mmCIF file of C-alpha atoms in Angstrom:
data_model
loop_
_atom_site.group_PDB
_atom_site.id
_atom_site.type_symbol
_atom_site.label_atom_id
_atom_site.label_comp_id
_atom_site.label_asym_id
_atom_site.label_seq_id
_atom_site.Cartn_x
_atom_site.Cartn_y
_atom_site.Cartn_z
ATOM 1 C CA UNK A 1 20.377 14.678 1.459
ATOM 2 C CA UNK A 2 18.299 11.520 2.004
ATOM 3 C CA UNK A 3 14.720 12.024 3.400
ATOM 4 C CA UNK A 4 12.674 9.294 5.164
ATOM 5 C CA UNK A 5 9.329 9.636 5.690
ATOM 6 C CA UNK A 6 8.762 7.738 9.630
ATOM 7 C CA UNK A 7 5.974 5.550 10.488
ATOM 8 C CA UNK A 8 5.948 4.288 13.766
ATOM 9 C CA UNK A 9 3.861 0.611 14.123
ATOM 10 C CA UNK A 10 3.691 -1.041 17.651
ATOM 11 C CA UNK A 11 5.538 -4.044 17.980
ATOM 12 C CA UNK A 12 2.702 -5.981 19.830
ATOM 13 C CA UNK A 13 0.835 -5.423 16.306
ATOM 14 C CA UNK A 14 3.238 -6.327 13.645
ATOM 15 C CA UNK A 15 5.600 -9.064 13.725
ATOM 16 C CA UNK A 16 8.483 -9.826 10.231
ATOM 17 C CA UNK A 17 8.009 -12.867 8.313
ATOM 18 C CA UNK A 18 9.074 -16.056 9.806
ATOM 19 C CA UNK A 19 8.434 -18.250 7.344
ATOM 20 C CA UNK A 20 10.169 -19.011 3.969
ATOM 21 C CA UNK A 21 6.603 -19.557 2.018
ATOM 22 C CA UNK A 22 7.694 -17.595 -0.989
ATOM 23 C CA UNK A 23 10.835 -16.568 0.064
ATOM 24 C CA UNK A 24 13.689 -19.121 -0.881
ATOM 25 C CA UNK A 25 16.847 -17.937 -2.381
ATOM 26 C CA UNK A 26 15.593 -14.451 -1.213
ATOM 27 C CA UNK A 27 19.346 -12.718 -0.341
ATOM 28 C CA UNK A 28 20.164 -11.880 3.367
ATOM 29 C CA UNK A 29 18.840 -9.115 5.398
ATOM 30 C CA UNK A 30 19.534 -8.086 8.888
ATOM 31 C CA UNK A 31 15.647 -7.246 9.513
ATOM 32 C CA UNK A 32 14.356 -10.683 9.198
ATOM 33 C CA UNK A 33 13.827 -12.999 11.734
ATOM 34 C CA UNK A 34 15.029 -15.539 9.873
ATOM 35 C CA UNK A 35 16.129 -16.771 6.732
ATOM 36 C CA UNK A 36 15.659 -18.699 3.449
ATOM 37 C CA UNK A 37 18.505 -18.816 1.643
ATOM 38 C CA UNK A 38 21.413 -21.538 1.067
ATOM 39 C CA UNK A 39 23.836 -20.103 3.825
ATOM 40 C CA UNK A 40 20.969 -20.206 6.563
ATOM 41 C CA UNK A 41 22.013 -23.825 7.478
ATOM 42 C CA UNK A 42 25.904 -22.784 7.949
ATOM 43 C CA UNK A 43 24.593 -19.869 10.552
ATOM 44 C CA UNK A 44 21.620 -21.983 11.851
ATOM 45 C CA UNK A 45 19.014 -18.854 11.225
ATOM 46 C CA UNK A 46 16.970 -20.775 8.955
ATOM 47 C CA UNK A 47 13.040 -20.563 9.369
ATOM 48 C CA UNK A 48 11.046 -23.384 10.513
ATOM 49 C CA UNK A 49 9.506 -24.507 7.368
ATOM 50 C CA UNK A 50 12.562 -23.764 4.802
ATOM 51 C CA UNK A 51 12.641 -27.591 4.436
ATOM 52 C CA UNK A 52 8.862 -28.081 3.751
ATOM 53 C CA UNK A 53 9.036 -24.847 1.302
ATOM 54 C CA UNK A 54 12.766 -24.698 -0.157
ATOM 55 C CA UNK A 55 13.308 -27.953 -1.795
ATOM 56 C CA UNK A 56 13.171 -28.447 -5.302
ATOM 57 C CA UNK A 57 10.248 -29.908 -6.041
ATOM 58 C CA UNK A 58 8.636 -27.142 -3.324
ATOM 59 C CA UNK A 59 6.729 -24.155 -3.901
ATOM 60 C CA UNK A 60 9.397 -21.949 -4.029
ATOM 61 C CA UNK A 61 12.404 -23.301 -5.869
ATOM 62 C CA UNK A 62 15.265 -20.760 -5.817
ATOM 63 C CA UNK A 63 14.313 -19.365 -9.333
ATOM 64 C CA UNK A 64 11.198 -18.556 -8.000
ATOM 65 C CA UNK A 65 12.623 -15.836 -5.731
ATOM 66 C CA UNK A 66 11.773 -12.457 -6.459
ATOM 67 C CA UNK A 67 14.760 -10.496 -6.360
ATOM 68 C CA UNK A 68 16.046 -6.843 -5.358
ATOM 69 C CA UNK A 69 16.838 -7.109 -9.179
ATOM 70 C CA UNK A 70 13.582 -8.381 -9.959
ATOM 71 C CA UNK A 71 11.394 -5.716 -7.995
ATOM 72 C CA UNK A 72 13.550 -2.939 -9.294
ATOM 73 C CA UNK A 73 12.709 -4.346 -12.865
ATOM 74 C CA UNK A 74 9.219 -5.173 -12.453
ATOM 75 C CA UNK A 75 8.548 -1.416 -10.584
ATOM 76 C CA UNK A 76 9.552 0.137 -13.434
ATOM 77 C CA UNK A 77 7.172 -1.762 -16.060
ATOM 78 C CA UNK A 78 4.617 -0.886 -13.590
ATOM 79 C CA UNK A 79 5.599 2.982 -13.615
ATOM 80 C CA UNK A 80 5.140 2.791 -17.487
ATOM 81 C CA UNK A 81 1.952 0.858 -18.013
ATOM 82 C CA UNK A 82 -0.080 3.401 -15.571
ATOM 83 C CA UNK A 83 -1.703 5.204 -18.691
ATOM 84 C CA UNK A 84 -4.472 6.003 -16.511
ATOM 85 C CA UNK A 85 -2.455 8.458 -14.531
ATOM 86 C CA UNK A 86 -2.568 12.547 -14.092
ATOM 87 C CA UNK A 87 -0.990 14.510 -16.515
ATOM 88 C CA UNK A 88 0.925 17.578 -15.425
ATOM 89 C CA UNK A 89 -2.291 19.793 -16.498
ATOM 90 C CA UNK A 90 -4.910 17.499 -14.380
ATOM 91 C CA UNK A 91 -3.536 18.798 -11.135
ATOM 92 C CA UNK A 92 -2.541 22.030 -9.433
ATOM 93 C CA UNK A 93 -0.983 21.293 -6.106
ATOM 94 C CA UNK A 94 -0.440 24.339 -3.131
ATOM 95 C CA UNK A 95 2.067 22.764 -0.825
ATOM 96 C CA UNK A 96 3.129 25.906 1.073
ATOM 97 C CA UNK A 97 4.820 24.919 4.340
ATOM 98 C CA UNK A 98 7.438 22.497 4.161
ATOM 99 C CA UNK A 99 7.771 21.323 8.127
ATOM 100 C CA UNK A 100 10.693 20.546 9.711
ATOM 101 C CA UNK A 101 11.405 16.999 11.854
ATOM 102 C CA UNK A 102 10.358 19.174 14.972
ATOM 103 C CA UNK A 103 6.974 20.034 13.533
ATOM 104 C CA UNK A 104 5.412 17.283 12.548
ATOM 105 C CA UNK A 105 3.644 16.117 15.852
ATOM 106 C CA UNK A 106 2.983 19.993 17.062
ATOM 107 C CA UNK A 107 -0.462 20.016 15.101
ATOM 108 C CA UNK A 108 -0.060 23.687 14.195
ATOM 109 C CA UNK A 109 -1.736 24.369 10.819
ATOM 110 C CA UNK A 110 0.760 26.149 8.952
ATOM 111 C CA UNK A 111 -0.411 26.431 5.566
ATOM 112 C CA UNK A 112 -3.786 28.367 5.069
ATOM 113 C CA UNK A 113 -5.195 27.175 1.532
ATOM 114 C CA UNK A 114 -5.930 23.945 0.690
ATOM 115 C CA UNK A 115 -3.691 21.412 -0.500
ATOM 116 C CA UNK A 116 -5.222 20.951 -3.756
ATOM 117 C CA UNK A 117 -6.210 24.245 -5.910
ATOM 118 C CA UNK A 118 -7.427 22.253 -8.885
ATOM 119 C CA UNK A 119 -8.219 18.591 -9.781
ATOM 120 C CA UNK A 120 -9.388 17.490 -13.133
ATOM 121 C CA UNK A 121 -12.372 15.282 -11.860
ATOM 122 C CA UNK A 122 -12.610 13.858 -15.199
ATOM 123 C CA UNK A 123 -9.947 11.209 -14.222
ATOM 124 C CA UNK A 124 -13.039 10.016 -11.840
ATOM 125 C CA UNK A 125 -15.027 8.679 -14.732
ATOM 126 C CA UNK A 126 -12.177 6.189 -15.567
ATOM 127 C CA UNK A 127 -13.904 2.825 -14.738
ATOM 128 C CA UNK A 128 -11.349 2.328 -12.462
ATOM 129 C CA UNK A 129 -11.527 5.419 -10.526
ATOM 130 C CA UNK A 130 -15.361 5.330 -10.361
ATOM 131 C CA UNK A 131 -15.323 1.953 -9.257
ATOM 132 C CA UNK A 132 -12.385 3.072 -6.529
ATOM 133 C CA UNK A 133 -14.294 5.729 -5.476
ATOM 134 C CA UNK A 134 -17.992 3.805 -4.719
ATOM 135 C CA UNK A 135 -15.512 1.702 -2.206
ATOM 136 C CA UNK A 136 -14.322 4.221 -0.178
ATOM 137 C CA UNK A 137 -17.550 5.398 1.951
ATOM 138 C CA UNK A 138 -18.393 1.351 2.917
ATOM 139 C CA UNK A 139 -16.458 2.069 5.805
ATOM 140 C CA UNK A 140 -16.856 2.979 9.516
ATOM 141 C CA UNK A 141 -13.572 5.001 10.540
ATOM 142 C CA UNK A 142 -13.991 4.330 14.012
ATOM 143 C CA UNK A 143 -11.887 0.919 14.742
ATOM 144 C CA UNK A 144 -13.324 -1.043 17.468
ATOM 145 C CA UNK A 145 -16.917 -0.777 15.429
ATOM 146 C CA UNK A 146 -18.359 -4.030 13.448
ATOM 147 C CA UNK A 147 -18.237 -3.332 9.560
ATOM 148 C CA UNK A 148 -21.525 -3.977 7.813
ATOM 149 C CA UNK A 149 -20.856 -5.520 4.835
ATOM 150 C CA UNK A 150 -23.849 -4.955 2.193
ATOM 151 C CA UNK A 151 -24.339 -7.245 -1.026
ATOM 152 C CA UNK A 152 -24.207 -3.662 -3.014
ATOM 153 C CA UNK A 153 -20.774 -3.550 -1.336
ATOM 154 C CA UNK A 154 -19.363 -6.811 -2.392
ATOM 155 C CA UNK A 155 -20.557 -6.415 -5.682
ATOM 156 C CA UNK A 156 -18.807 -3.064 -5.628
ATOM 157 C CA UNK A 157 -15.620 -4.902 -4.427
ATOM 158 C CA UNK A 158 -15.633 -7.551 -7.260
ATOM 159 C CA UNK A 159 -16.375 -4.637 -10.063
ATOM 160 C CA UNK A 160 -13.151 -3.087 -8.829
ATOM 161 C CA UNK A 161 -10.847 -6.152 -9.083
ATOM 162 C CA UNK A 162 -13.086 -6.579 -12.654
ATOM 163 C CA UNK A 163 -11.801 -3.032 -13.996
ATOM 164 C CA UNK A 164 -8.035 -3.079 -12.601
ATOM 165 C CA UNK A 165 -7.577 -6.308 -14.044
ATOM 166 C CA UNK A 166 -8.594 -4.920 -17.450
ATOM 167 C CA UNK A 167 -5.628 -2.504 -17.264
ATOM 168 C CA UNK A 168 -2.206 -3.314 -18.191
ATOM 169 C CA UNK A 169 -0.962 -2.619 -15.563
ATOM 170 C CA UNK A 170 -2.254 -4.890 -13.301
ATOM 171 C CA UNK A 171 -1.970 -7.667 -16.397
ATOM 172 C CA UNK A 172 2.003 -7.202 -15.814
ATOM 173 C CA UNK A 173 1.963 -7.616 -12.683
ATOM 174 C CA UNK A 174 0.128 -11.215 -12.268
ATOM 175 C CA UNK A 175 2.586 -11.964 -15.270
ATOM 176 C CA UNK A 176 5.316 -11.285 -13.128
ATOM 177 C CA UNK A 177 3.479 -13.259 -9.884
ATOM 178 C CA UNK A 178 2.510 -15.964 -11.950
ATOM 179 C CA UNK A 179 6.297 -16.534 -13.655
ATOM 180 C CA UNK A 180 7.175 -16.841 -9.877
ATOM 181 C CA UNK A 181 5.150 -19.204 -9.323
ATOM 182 C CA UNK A 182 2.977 -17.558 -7.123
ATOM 183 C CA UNK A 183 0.043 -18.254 -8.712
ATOM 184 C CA UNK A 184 -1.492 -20.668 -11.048
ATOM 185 C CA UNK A 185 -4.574 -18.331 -12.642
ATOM 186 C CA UNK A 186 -5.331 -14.991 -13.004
ATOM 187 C CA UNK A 187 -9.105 -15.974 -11.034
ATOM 188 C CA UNK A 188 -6.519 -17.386 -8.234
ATOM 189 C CA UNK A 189 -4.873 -13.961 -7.990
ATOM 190 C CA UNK A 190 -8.120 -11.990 -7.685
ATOM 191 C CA UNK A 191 -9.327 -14.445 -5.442
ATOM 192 C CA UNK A 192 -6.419 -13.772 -3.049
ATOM 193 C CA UNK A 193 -6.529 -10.345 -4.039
ATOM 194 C CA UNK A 194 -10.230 -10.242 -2.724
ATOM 195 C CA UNK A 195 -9.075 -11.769 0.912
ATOM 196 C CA UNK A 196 -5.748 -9.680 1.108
ATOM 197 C CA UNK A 197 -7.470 -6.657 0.550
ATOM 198 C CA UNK A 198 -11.035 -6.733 1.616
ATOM 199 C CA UNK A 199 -11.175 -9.736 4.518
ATOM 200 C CA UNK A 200 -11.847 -8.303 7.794
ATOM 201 C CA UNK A 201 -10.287 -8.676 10.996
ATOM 202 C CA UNK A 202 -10.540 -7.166 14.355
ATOM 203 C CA UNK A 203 -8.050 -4.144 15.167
ATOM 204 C CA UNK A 204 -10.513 -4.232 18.337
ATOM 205 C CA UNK A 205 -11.778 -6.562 20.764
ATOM 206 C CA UNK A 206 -12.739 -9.302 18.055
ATOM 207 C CA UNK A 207 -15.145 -7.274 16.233
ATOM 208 C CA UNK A 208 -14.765 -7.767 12.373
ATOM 209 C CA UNK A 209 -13.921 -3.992 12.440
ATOM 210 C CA UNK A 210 -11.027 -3.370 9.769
ATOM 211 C CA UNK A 211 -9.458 -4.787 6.354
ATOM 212 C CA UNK A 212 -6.132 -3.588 4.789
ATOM 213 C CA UNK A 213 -8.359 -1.560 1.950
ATOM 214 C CA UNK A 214 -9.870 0.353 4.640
ATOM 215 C CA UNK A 215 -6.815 1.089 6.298
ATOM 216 C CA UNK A 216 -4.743 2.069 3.267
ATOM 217 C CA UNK A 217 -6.999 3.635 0.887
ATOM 218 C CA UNK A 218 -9.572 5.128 3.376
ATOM 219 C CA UNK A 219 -8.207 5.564 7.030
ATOM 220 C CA UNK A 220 -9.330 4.933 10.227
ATOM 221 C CA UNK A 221 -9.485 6.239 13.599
ATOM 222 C CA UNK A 222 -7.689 4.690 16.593
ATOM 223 C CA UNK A 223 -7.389 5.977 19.920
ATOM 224 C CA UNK A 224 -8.047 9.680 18.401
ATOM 225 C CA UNK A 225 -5.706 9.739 15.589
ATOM 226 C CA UNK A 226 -5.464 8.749 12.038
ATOM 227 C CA UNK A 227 -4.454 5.762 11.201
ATOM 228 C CA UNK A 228 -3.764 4.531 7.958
ATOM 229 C CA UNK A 229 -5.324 7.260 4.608
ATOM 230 C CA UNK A 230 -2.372 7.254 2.430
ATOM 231 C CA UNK A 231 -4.583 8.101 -0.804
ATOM 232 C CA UNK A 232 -4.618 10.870 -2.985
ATOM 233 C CA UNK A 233 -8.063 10.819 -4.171
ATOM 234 C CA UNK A 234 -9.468 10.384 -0.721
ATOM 235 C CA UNK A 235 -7.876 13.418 0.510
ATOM 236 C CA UNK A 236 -8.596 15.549 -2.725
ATOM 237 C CA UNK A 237 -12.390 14.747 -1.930
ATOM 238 C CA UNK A 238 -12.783 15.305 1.583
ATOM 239 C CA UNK A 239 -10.546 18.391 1.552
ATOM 240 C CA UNK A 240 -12.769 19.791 -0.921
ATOM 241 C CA UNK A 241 -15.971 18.832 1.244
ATOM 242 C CA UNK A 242 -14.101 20.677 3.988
ATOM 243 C CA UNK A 243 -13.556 17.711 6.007
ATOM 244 C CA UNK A 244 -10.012 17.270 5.824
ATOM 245 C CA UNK A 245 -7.564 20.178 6.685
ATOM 246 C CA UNK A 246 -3.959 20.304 5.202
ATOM 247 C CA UNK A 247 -1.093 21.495 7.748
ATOM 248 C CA UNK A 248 2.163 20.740 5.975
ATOM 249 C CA UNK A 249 4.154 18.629 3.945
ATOM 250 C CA UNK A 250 7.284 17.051 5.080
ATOM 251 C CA UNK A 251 8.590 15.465 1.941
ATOM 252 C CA UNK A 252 8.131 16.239 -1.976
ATOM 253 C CA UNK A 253 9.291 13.591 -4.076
ATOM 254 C CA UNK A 254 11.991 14.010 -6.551
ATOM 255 C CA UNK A 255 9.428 13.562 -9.840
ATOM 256 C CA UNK A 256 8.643 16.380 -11.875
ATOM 257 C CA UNK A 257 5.488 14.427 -13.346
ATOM 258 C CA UNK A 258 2.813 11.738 -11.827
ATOM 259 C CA UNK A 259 2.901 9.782 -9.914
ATOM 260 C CA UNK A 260 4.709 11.842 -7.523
ATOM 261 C CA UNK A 261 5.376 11.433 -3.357
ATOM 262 C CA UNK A 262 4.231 13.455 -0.604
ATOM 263 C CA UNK A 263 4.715 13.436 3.169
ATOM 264 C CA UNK A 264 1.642 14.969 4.737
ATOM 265 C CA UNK A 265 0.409 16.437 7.550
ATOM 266 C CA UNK A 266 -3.222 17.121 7.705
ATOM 267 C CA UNK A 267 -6.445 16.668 10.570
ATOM 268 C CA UNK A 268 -9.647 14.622 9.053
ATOM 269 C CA UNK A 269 -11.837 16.103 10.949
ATOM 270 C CA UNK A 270 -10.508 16.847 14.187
ATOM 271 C CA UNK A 271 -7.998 13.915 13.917
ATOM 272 C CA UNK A 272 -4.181 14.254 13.359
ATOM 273 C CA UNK A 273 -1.619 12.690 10.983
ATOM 274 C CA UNK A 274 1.636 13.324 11.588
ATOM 275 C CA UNK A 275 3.374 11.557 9.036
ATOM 276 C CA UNK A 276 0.582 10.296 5.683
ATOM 277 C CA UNK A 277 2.443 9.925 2.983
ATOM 278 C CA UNK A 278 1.351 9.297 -0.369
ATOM 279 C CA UNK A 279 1.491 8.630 -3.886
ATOM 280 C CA UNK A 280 -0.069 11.872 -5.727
ATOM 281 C CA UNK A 281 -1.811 11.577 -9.002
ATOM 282 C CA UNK A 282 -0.947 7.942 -9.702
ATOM 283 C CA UNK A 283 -4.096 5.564 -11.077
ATOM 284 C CA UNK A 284 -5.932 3.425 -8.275
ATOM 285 C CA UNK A 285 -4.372 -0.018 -9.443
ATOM 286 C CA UNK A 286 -1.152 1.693 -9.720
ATOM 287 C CA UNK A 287 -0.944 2.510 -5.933
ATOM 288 C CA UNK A 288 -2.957 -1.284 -5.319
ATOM 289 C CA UNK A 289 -0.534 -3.108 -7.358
ATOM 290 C CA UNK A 290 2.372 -1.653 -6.352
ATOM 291 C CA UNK A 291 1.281 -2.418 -2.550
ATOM 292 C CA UNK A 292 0.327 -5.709 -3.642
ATOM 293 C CA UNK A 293 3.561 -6.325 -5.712
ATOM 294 C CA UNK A 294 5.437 -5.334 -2.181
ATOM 295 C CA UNK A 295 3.025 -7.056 0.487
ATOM 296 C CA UNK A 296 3.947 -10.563 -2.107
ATOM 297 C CA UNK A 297 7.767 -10.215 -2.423
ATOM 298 C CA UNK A 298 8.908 -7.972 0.997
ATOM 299 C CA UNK A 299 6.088 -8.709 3.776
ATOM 300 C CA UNK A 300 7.137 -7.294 7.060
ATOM 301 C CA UNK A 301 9.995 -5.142 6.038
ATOM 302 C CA UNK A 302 11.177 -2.132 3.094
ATOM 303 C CA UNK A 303 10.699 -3.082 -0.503
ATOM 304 C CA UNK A 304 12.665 -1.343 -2.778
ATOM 305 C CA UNK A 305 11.650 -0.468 -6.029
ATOM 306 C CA UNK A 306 12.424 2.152 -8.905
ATOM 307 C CA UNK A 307 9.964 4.796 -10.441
ATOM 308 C CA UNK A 308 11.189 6.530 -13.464
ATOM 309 C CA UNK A 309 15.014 6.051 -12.062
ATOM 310 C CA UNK A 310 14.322 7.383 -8.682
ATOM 311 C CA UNK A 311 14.695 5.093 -5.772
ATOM 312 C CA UNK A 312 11.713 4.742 -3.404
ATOM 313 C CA UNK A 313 10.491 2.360 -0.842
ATOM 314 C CA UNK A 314 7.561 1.009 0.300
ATOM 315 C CA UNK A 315 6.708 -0.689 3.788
ATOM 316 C CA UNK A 316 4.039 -3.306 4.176
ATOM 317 C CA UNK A 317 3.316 -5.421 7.516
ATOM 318 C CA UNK A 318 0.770 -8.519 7.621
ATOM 319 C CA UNK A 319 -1.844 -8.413 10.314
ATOM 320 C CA UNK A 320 -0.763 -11.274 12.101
ATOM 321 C CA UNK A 321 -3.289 -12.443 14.645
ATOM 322 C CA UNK A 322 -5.760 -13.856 12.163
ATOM 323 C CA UNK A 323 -5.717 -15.881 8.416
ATOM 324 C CA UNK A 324 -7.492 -16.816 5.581
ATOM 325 C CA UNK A 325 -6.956 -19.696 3.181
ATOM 326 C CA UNK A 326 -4.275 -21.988 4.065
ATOM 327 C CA UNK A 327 -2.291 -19.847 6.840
ATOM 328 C CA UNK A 328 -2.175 -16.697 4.566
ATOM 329 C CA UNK A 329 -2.212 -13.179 6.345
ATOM 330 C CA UNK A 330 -4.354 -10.462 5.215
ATOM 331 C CA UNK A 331 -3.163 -6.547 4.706
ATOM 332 C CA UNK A 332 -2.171 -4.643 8.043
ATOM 333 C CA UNK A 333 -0.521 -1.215 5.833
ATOM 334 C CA UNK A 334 1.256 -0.543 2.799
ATOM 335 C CA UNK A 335 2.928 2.753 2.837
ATOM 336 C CA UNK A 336 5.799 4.939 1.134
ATOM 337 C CA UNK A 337 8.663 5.057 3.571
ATOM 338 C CA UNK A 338 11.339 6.745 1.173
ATOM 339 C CA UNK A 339 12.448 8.401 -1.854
#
């Protein structure tokens, strides 16, 4: 029995890759738009630029492709360098109702206690949960509302790309990136990881209202529902402020130790989620760089990785009407979508 956790993203929002920046050699798939590899000339379903970007001397050469061998590979280095993570004894989950397909939009709280009944909160003094943590109030929920960016706040910003690139973790990854010829330093990477994450765009009527961190990690609010808040930690705290309310879970993941997966539903205060699932008891970079890892190699459609053996997938989409750098596209989502 194969469970997929749904997450429905208007069209007008989201578009797949069209171009092959990154990309050659990548093999075929039915949800692109188009495609990079050699037999895209025979079928004439080539993108626009594979000339400009698929050509030897180009910045993707075909051994520069990242895989479904090399993501599978790389996921699983990842899922053994997050020493940082929950042990079985850290945390003491309640999950109670398990709701059917049928009851996930009905908003009926089903499960009385909270979600969490304990949390070791001395995971929160690792420097990169404490830095995680400052982040997550910078934030107005409301989309449609200009963000106020403080200097406090960027420094906080840069202190947590400082402390998750101290972590092996993370180190592995822009190994990985950086054999792919994706990048040329690691103070490139953490640049780009600075405007992926953290630029703002408008999810409004051109106010600099949102940023794919904000979205993620802390949620928002559009048109009266949640949007976004696929974090652990976020939900731990404001359940235990009384400001989020679990309903149900839809989906337990297969793992018997952290980082495990959960399909949640839940009202932040007063506003549903249907469908928020989430990595449970991982470490902060280890839910940022496997999002990252994904939003690099699979933009715009399922990325399939492994986590101690168990299959899982993860969906990413670039926001699409606005860019940084050279053309680059900054962090719409990054969510679980499977086991």
């Amino acid at each position: 029995l194969r469970t997929t956790l749904v997450f429905v993203c208007p069209k007008d929002m989201y578009t797949a890759p069209d171009s092959c920046e990154g990309r050659c050699g990548e093999p075929y798939s039915e949800e692109d738009e188009c495609h990079c590899n050699a037999e895209c000339r025979r079928y004439h379903s080539c993108c626009r630029d594979y000339d400009r970007h698929c050509q030897p001397e180009g910045f993707s050469r075909s051994q520069d492709a990242i895989t479904d061998q090399d993501l599978l590979h790389i996921s699983e280095q990842l899922y053994k360098a997050d020493h940082n993570k929950a042990q079985p004894t850290d945390i003491t989950l309640n999950p109670q109702h398990q709701a059917s397909p049928d009851e996930t939009g009905d908003q009926e709280d089903r499960s009385p206690q909270p979600l969490y009944k304990y949390v070791n909160e001395k995971l929160f003094s690792k420097p990169t949960y404490s830095s995680f943590i400052k982040l997550l109030d910078n934030y107005q929920r409301a989309t449609g509302r200009e963000e106020d960016v403080t200097a406090e706040e960027l420094r906080e910003q840069d202190n947590f790309l400082k402390e998750v690139m101290k972590t092996e973790l993370m180190k592995k990854l822009f190994a990985f990136l950086h054999e792919k010829n994706r990048y040329g330093s690691e103070q490139e990477f953490v640049a780009d990881l600075k405007e992926m994450w953290f630029g703002l765009y408008s999810r409004g009527d051109g106010e600099q209202d949102s940023s794919g961190f904000e979205h993620v990690f802390s949620g928002e609010v559009k048109k009266g529902k949640v949007s976004g808040f696929h974090n652990w930690i976020r939900f731990y705290l404001l359940e235990k402020q009384g400001i989020v309310n679990y309903f149900s879970h839809n989906f337990n993941g297969p793992w018997d130790t952290y980082p495990d997966v959960l399909g949640l539903q839940f009202s932040w205060d007063g506003f549903y989620k249907e469908v928020g699932s989430a990595f449970i008891g991982c470490s902060p970079e280890f839910e940022f760089g496997l999002y990252t890892l994904c939003f690099i190699a699979r933009p715009g459609r399922a990325c399939h990785l492994s986590l101690g053996g168990y299959s899982l997938s993860i969906q990413t989409y670039p926001w699409t009407k606005s860019t940084y750098g050279n053309g680059k596209k900054y962090i719409a989502t990054a969510y679980v979508i499977s086991p």
